[in-house]
CSV table of C-alpha atoms and ligand atoms in Angstrom, one decimal:
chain,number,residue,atom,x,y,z
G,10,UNK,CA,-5.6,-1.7,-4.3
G,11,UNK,CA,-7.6,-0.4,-1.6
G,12,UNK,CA,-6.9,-2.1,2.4
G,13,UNK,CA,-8.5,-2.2,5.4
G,14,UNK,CA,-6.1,-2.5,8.5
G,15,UNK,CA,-7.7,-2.8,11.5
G,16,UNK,CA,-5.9,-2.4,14.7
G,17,UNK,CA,-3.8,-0.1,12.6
G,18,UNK,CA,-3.2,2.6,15.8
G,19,UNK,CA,-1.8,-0.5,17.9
G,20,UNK,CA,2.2,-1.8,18.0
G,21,UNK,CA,2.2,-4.4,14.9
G,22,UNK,CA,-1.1,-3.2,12.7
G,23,UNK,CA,1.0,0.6,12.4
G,24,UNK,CA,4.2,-1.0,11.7
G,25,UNK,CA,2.3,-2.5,8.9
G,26,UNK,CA,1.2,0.7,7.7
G,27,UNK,CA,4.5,2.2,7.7
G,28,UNK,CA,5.2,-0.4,5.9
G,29,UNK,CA,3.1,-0.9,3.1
G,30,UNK,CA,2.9,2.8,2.7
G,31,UNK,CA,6.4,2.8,2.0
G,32,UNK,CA,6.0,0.1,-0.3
G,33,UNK,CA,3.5,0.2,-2.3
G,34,UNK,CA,2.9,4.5,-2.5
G,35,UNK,CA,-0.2,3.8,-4.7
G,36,UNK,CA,-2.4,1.7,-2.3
G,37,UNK,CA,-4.9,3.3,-0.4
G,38,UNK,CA,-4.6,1.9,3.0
G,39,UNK,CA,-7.6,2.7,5.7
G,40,UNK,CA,-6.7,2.4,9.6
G,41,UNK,CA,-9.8,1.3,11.5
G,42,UNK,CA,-9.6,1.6,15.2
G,43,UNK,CA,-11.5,2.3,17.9
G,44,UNK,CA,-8.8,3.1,20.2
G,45,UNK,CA,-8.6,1.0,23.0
G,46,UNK,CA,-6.3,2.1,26.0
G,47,UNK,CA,-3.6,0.2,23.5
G,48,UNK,CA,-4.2,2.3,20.7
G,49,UNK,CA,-2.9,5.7,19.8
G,50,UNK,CA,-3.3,7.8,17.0
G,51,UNK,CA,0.4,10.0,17.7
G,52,UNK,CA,1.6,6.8,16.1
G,53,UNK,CA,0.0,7.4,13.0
G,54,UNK,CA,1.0,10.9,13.2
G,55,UNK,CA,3.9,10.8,9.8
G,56,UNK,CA,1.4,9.5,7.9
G,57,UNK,CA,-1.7,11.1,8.4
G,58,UNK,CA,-1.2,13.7,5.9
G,59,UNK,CA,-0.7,10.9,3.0
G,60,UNK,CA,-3.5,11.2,0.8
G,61,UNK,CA,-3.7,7.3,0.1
G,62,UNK,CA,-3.9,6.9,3.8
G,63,UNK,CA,-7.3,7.8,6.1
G,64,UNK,CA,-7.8,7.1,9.9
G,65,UNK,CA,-11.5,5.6,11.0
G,66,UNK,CA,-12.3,5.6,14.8
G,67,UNK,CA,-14.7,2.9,15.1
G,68,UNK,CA,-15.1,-0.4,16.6
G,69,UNK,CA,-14.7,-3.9,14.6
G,70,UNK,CA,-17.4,-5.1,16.8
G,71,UNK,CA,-19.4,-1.9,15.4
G,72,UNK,CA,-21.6,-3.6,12.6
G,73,UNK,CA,-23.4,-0.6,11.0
G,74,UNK,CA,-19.7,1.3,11.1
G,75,UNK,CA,-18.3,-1.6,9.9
G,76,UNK,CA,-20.9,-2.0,7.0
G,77,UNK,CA,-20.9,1.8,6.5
G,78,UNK,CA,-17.1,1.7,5.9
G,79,UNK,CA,-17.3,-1.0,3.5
G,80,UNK,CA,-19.7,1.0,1.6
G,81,UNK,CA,-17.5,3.9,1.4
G,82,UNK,CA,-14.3,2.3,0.4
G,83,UNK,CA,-15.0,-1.2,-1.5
G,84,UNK,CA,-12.2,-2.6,0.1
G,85,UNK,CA,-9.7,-5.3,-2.1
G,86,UNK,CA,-8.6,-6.6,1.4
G,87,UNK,CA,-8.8,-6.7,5.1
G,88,UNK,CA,-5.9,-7.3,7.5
G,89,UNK,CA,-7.0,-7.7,11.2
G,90,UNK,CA,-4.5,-6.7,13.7
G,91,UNK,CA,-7.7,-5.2,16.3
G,92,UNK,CA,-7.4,-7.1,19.0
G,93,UNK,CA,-7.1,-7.3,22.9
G,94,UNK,CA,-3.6,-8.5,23.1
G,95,UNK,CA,-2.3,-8.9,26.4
G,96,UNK,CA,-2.4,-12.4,28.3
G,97,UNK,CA,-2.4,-10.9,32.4
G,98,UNK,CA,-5.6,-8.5,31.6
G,99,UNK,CA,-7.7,-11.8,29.8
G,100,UNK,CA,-7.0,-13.5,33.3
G,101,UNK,CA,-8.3,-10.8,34.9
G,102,UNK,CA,-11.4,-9.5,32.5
G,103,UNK,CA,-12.3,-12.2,29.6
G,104,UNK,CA,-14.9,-11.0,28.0
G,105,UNK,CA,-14.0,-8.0,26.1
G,106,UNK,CA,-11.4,-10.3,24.2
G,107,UNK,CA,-14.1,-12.4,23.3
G,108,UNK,CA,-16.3,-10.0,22.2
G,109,UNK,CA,-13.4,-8.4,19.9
G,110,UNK,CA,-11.2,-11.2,19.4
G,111,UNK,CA,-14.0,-13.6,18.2
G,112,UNK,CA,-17.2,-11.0,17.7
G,113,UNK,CA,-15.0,-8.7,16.0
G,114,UNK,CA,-13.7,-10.6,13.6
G,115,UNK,CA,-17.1,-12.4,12.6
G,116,UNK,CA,-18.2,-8.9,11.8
G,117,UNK,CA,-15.6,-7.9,9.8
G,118,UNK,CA,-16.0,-11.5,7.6
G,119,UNK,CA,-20.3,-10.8,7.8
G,120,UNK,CA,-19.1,-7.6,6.1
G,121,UNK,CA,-16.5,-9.0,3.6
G,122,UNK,CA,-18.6,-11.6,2.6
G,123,UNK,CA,-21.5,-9.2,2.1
G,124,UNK,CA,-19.7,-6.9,-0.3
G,125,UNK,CA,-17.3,-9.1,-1.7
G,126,UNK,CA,-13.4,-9.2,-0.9
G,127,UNK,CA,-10.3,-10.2,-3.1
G,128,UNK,CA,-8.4,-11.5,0.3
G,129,UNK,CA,-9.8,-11.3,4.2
G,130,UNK,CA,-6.1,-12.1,6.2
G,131,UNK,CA,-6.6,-12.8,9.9
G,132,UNK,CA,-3.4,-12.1,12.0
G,133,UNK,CA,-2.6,-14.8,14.7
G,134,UNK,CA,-0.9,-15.9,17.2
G,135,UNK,CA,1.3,-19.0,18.0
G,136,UNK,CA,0.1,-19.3,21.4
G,137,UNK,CA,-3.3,-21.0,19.5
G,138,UNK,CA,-0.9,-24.2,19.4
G,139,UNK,CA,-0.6,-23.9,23.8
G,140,UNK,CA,2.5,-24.4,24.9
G,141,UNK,CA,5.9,-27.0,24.1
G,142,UNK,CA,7.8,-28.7,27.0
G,143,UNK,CA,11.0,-27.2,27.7
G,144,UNK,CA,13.0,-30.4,27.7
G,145,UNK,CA,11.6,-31.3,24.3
G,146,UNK,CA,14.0,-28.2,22.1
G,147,UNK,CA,13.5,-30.8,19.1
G,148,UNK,CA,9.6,-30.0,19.0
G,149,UNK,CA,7.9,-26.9,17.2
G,150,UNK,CA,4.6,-25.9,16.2
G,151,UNK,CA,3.5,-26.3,12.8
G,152,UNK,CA,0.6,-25.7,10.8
G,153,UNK,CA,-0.9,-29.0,11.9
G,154,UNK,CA,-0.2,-28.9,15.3
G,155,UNK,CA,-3.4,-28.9,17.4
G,156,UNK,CA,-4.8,-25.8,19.0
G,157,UNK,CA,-4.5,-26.1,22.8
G,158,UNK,CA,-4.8,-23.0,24.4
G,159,UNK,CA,-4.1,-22.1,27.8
G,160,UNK,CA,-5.2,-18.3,28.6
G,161,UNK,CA,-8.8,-16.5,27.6
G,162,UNK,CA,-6.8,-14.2,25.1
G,163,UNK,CA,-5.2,-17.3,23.1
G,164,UNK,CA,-8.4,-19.0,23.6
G,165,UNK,CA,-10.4,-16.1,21.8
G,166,UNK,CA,-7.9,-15.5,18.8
G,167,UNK,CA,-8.5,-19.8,18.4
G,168,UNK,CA,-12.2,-19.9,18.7
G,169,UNK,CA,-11.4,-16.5,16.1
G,170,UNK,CA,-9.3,-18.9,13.8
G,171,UNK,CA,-11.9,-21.3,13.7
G,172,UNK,CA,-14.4,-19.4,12.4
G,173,UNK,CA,-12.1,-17.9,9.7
G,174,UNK,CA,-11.7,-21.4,8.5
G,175,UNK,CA,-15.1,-22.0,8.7
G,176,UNK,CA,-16.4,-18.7,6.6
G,177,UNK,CA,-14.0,-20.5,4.0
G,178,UNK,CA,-15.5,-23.9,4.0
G,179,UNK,CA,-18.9,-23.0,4.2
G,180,UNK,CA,-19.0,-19.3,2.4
G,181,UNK,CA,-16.0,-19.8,-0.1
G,182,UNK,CA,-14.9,-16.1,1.6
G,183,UNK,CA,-11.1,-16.4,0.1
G,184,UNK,CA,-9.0,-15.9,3.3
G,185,UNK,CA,-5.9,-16.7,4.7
G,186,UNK,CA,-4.3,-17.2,8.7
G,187,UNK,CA,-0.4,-16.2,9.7
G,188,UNK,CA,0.4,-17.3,13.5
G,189,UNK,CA,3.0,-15.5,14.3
G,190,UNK,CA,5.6,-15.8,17.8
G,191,UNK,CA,6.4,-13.2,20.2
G,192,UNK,CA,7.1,-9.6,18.4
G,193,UNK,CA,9.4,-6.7,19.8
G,194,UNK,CA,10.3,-3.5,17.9
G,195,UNK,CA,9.3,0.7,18.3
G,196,UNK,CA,5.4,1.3,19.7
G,197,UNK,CA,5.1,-2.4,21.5
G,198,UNK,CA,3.1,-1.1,24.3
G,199,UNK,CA,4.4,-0.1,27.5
G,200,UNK,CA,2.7,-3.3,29.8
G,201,UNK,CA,4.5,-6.1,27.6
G,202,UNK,CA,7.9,-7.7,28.6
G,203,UNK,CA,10.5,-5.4,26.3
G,204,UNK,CA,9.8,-2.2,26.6
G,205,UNK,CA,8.3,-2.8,30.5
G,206,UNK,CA,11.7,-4.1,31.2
G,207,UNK,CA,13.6,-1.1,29.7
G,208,UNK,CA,11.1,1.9,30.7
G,209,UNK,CA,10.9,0.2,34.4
G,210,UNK,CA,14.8,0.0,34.2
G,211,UNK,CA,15.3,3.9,33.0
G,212,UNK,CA,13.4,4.3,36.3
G,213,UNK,CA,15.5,2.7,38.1
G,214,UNK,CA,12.7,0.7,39.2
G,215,UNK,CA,12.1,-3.2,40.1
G,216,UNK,CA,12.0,-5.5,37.0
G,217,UNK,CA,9.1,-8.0,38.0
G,218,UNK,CA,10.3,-11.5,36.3
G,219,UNK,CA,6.8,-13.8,36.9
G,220,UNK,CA,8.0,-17.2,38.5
G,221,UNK,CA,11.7,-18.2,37.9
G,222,UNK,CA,12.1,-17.0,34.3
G,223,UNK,CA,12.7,-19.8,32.8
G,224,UNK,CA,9.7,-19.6,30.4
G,225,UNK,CA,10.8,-19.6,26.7
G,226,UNK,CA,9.4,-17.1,24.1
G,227,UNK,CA,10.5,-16.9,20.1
G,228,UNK,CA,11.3,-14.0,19.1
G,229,UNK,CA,10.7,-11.9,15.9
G,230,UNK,CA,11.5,-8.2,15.2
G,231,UNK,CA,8.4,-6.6,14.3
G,232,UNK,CA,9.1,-5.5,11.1
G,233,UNK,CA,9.9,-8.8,9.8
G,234,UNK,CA,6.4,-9.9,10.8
G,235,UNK,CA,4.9,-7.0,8.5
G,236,UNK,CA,7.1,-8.3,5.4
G,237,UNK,CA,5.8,-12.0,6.2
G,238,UNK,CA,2.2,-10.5,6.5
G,239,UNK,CA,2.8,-8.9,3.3
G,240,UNK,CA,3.9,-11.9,1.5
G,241,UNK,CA,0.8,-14.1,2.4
G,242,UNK,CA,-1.3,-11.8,1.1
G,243,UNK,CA,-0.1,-11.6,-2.3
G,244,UNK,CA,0.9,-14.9,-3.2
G,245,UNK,CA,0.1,-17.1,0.1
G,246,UNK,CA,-2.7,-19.5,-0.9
G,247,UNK,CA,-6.4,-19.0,0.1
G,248,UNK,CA,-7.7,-21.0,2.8
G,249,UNK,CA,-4.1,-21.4,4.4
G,250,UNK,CA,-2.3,-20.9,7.5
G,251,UNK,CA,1.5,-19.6,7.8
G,252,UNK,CA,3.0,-19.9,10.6
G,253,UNK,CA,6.0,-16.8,11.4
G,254,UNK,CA,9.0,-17.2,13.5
G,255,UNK,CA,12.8,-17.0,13.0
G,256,UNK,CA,14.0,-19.7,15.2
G,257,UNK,CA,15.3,-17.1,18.0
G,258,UNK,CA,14.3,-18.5,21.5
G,259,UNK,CA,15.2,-17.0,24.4
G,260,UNK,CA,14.4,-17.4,28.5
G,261,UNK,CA,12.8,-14.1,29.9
G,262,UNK,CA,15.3,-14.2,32.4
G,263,UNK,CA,18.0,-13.8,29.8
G,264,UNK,CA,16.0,-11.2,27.7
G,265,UNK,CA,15.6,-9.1,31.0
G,266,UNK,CA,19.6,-9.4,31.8
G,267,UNK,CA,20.3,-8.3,28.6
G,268,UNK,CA,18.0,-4.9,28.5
G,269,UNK,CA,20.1,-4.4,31.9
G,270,UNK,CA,23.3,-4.7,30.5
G,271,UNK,CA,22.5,-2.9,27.5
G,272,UNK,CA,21.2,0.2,29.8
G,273,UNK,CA,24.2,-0.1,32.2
G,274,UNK,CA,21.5,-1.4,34.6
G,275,UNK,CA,22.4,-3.9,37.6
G,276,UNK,CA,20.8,-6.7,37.5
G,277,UNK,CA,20.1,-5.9,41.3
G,278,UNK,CA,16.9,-4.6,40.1
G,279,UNK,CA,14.9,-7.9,38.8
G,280,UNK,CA,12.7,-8.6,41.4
G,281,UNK,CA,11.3,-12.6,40.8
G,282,UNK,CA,7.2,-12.2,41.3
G,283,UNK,CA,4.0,-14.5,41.7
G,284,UNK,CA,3.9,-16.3,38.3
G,285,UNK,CA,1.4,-15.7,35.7
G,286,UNK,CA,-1.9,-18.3,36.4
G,287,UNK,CA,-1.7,-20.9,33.7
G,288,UNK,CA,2.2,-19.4,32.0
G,289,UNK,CA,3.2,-21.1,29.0
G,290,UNK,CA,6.4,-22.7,29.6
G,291,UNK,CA,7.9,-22.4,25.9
G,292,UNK,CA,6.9,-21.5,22.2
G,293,UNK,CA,8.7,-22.3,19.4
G,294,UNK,CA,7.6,-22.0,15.3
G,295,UNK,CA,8.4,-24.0,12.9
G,296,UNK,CA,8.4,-21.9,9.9
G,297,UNK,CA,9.3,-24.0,7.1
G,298,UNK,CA,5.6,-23.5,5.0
G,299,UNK,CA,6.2,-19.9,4.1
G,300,UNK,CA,10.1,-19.9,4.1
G,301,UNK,CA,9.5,-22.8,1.3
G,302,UNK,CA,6.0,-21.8,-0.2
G,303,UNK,CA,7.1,-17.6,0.1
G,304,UNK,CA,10.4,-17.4,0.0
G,305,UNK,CA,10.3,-15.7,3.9
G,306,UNK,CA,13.1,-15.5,5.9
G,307,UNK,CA,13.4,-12.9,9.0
G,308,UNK,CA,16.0,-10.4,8.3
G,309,UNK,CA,17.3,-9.1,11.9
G,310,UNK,CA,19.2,-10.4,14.2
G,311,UNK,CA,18.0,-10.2,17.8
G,312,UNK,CA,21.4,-9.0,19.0
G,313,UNK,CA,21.0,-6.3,16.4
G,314,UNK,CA,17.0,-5.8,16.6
G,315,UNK,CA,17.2,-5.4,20.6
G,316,UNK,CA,19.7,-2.5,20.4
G,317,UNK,CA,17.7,-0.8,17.9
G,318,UNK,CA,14.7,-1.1,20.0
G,319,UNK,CA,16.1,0.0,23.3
G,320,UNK,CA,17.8,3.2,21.0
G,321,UNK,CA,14.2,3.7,20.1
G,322,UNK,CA,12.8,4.0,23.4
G,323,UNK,CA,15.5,5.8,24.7
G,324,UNK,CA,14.9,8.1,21.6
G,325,UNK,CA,11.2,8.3,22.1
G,326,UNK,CA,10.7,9.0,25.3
G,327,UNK,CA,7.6,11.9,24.0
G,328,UNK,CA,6.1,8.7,23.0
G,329,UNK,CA,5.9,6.0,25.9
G,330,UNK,CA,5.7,9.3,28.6
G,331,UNK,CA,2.5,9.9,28.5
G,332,UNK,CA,1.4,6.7,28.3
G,333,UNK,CA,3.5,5.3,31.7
G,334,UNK,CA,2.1,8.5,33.6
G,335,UNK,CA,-1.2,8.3,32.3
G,336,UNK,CA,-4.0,5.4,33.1
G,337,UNK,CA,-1.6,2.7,32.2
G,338,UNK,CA,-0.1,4.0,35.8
G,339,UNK,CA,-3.6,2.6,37.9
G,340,UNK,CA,-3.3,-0.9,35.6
G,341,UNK,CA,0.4,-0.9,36.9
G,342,UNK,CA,-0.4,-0.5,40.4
G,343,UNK,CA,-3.4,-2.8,40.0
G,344,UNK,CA,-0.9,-5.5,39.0
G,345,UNK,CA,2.1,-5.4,40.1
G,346,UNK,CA,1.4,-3.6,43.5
G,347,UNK,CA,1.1,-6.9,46.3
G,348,UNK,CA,2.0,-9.3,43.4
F,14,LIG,P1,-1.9,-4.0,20.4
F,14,LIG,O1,-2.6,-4.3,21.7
F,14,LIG,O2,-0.6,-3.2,20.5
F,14,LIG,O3,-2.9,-3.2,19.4
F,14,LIG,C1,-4.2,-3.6,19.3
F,14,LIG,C2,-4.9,-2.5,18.5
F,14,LIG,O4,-6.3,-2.9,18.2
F,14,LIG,C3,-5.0,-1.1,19.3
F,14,LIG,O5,-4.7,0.0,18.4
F,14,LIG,C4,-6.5,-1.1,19.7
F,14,LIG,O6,-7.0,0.2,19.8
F,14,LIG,C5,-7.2,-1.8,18.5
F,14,LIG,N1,-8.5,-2.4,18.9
F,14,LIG,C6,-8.7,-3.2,20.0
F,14,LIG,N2,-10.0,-3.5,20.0
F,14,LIG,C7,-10.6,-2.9,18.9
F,14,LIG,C8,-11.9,-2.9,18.3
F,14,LIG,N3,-12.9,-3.6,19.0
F,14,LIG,N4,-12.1,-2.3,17.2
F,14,LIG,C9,-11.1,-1.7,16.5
F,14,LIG,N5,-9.8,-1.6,17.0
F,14,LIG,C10,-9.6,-2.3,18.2
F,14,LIG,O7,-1.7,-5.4,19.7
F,14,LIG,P2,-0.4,-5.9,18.9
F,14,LIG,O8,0.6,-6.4,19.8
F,14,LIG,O9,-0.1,-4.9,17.8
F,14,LIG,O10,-1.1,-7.1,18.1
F,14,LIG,C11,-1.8,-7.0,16.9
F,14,LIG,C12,-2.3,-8.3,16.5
F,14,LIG,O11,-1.3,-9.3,16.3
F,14,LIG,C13,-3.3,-9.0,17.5
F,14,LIG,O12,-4.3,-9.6,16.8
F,14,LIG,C14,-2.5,-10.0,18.2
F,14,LIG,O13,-3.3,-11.1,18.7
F,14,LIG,C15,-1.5,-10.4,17.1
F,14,LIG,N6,-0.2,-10.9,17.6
F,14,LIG,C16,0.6,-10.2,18.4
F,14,LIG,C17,1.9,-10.6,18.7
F,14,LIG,C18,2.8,-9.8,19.6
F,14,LIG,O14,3.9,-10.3,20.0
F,14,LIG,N7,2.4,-8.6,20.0
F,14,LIG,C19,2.3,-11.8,18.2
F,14,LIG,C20,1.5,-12.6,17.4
F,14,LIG,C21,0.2,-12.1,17.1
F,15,LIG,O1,6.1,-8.1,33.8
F,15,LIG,C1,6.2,-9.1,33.1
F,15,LIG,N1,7.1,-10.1,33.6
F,15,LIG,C2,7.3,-11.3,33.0
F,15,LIG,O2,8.0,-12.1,33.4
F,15,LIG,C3,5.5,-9.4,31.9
F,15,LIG,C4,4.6,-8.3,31.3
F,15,LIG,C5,5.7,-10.6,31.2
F,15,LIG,N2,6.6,-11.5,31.8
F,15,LIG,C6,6.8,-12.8,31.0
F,15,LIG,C7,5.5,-13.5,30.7
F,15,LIG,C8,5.9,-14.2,29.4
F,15,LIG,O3,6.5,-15.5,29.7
F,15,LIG,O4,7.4,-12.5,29.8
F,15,LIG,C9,6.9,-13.3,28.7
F,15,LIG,C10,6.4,-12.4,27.7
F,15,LIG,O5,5.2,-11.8,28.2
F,15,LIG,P1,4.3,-10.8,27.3
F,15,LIG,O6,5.1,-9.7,26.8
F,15,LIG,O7,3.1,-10.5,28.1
F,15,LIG,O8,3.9,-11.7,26.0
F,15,LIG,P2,3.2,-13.1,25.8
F,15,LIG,O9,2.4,-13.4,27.0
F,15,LIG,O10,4.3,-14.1,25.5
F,15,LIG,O11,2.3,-12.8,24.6
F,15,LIG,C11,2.8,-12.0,23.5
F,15,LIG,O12,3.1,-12.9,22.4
F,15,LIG,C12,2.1,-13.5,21.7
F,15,LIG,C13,1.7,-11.0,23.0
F,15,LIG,O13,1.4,-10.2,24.1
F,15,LIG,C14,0.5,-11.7,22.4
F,15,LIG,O14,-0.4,-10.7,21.9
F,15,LIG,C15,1.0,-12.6,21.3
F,15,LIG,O15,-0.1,-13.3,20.7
């Protein structure tokens, strides 16, 4: 069995290669990234020396390198994790996360359907469904809940849904959708809530909360999303969309408390700022399809999954150090400076 990750070098597509590497030690898996300010190959580091596992630096918007790599390898599958990911920078800029949320991925399907694929999997996001009202906790996305985005980047990973769905109708390319909630676990980059809460708090530094932080997000430990992803495709059905989440909402407010308690932090430090343009008030999944279809359930407990991953940070600090004192410092500035 021979896989294409893409996105591999990012938070989620390398705890997937960990993963499956572990797992299954006689699949070749191929990481192909270009390496976006979010990527970064020390990640990959313990495995790069496994001779079922090779490193491509190219872009999935790249259609020669794409076709080249296809050539090469005759991939069995494709998992695509490459992605922009991060909501504030599609306010700001849109258009690279269309043309690699939604170019991107029709390039990677031209490719699949070109030289033939067992399985093309498209990774997803519940923010596709919009957002639930927080006074309604007996509503949840499923499967058939309509897309209603809010932001450019959920906007782009729909319009990319879409098309997978259409390259299934009208091609027959066998594929398959997971729409997953909010993950957290070791290498989630530096500019998302977690690990921005606890790096800013080791700093003793301000802990920007946008608006009052009330909004709601579900969380998911990271390496419960790769065992789901896994699952869906082996034995999730072609043409089908999963929908991963394990029923653990919590208000940022409370999430950000919690890193400061855990540190020995006081809670002196959040600072409440402008909210995000257009914030989602709550997500929740419902994910009763694969638990009953797959068997899925998540296996950590947030209480136990947020203590691992402030250990980790804590532990890796050769990790997230060059990345808080390199360019990620100017985006920092850039958006949290008058905000
Ligand atoms: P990330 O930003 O940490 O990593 C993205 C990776 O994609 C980086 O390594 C980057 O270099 C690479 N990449 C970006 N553009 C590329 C291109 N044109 N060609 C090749 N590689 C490119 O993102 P993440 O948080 O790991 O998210 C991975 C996927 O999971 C995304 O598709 C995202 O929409 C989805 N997702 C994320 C979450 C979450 O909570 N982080 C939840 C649900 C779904
Ligand atoms: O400094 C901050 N202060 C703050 O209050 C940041 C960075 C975020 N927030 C809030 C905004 C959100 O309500 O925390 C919540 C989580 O924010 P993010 O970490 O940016 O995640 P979110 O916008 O929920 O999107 C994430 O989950 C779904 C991922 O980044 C997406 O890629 C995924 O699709």
């Amino acid at each position: 069995m021979t896989i294409i990750v893409t996105g591999g070098a990012g938070f989620i597509g390398s705890n997937f290669i960990f993963h499956m590497l572990n797992k299954y030690p006689d699949y070749r898996i191929i990481c192909l990234d270009c390496l976006t300010y979010a990527g970064n190959l020390s990640t990959l580091e313990p495995v790069m020396d496994n001779p079922n596992f090779r490193f491509v630096k190219e872009s999935i918007t790249d259609r020669a390198a794409v076709e080249k790599l296809f050539e090469e390898e005759h991939p069995d599958m494709v998992v695509n994790f490459a992605a922009e990911s991060h909501v504030d920078r599609s306010i700001e800029n849109p258009q690279v996360f269309l043309d690699t949320n939604i170019i991107g991925t029709s390039v990677l399907m031209d490719a699949c359907r070109k030289y033939g694929i067992k399985r093309y999997h498209q990774v997803s996001t519940d923010e596709v469904y919009g957002d639930l009202p927080l006074d309604r906790p007996d509503m949840f996305f499923t499967e058939t809940t309509p897309i209603h985005t809010s932001s450019p980047y959920s906007s782009s990973k729909a319009g990319a849904d879409l098309l997978v769905l259409a390259y299934h109708r009208t091609y027959g390319l066998p594929v398959s959708i997971s729409r997953c909630s909010n993950n957290y676990g070791p290498y989630h980059f530096p500019e998302k809530l977690i690990p921005l809460m606890i790096i800013n708090a080791l700093h003793d530094k301000p802990l920007p909360v946008y608006g009052e932080g009330l909004n709601v997000r579900d969380w998911l430990y990271v390496e419960d999303h790769c065992k789901a992803i896994d699952l869906v495709i082996h034995n999730g059905r072609v043409g089908e969309v999963y929908n991963i989440g394990g029923h653990n909402e919590m208000r940022n407010i409370d999430i950000v408390k919690l890193i400061c308690k855990e540190l020995g932090k006081p809670e002196s430090l959040i600072t409440y700022v402008t909210d995000r343009k257009g914030h989602d008030m709550r997500y929740a999944i419902d994910p009763t399809k694969i638990h009953d279809e797959l068997g899925w359930l998540p296996e950590t407990k947030f209480a136990d999954g947020i203590k691992k991953t402030i250990k980790w940070y804590l532990d890796n600090e050769s990790w997230w150090e060059p990345i808080v004192s390199g360019e990620y410092q100017n985006y920092y500035e850039k958006m949290y400076a008058n905000r």
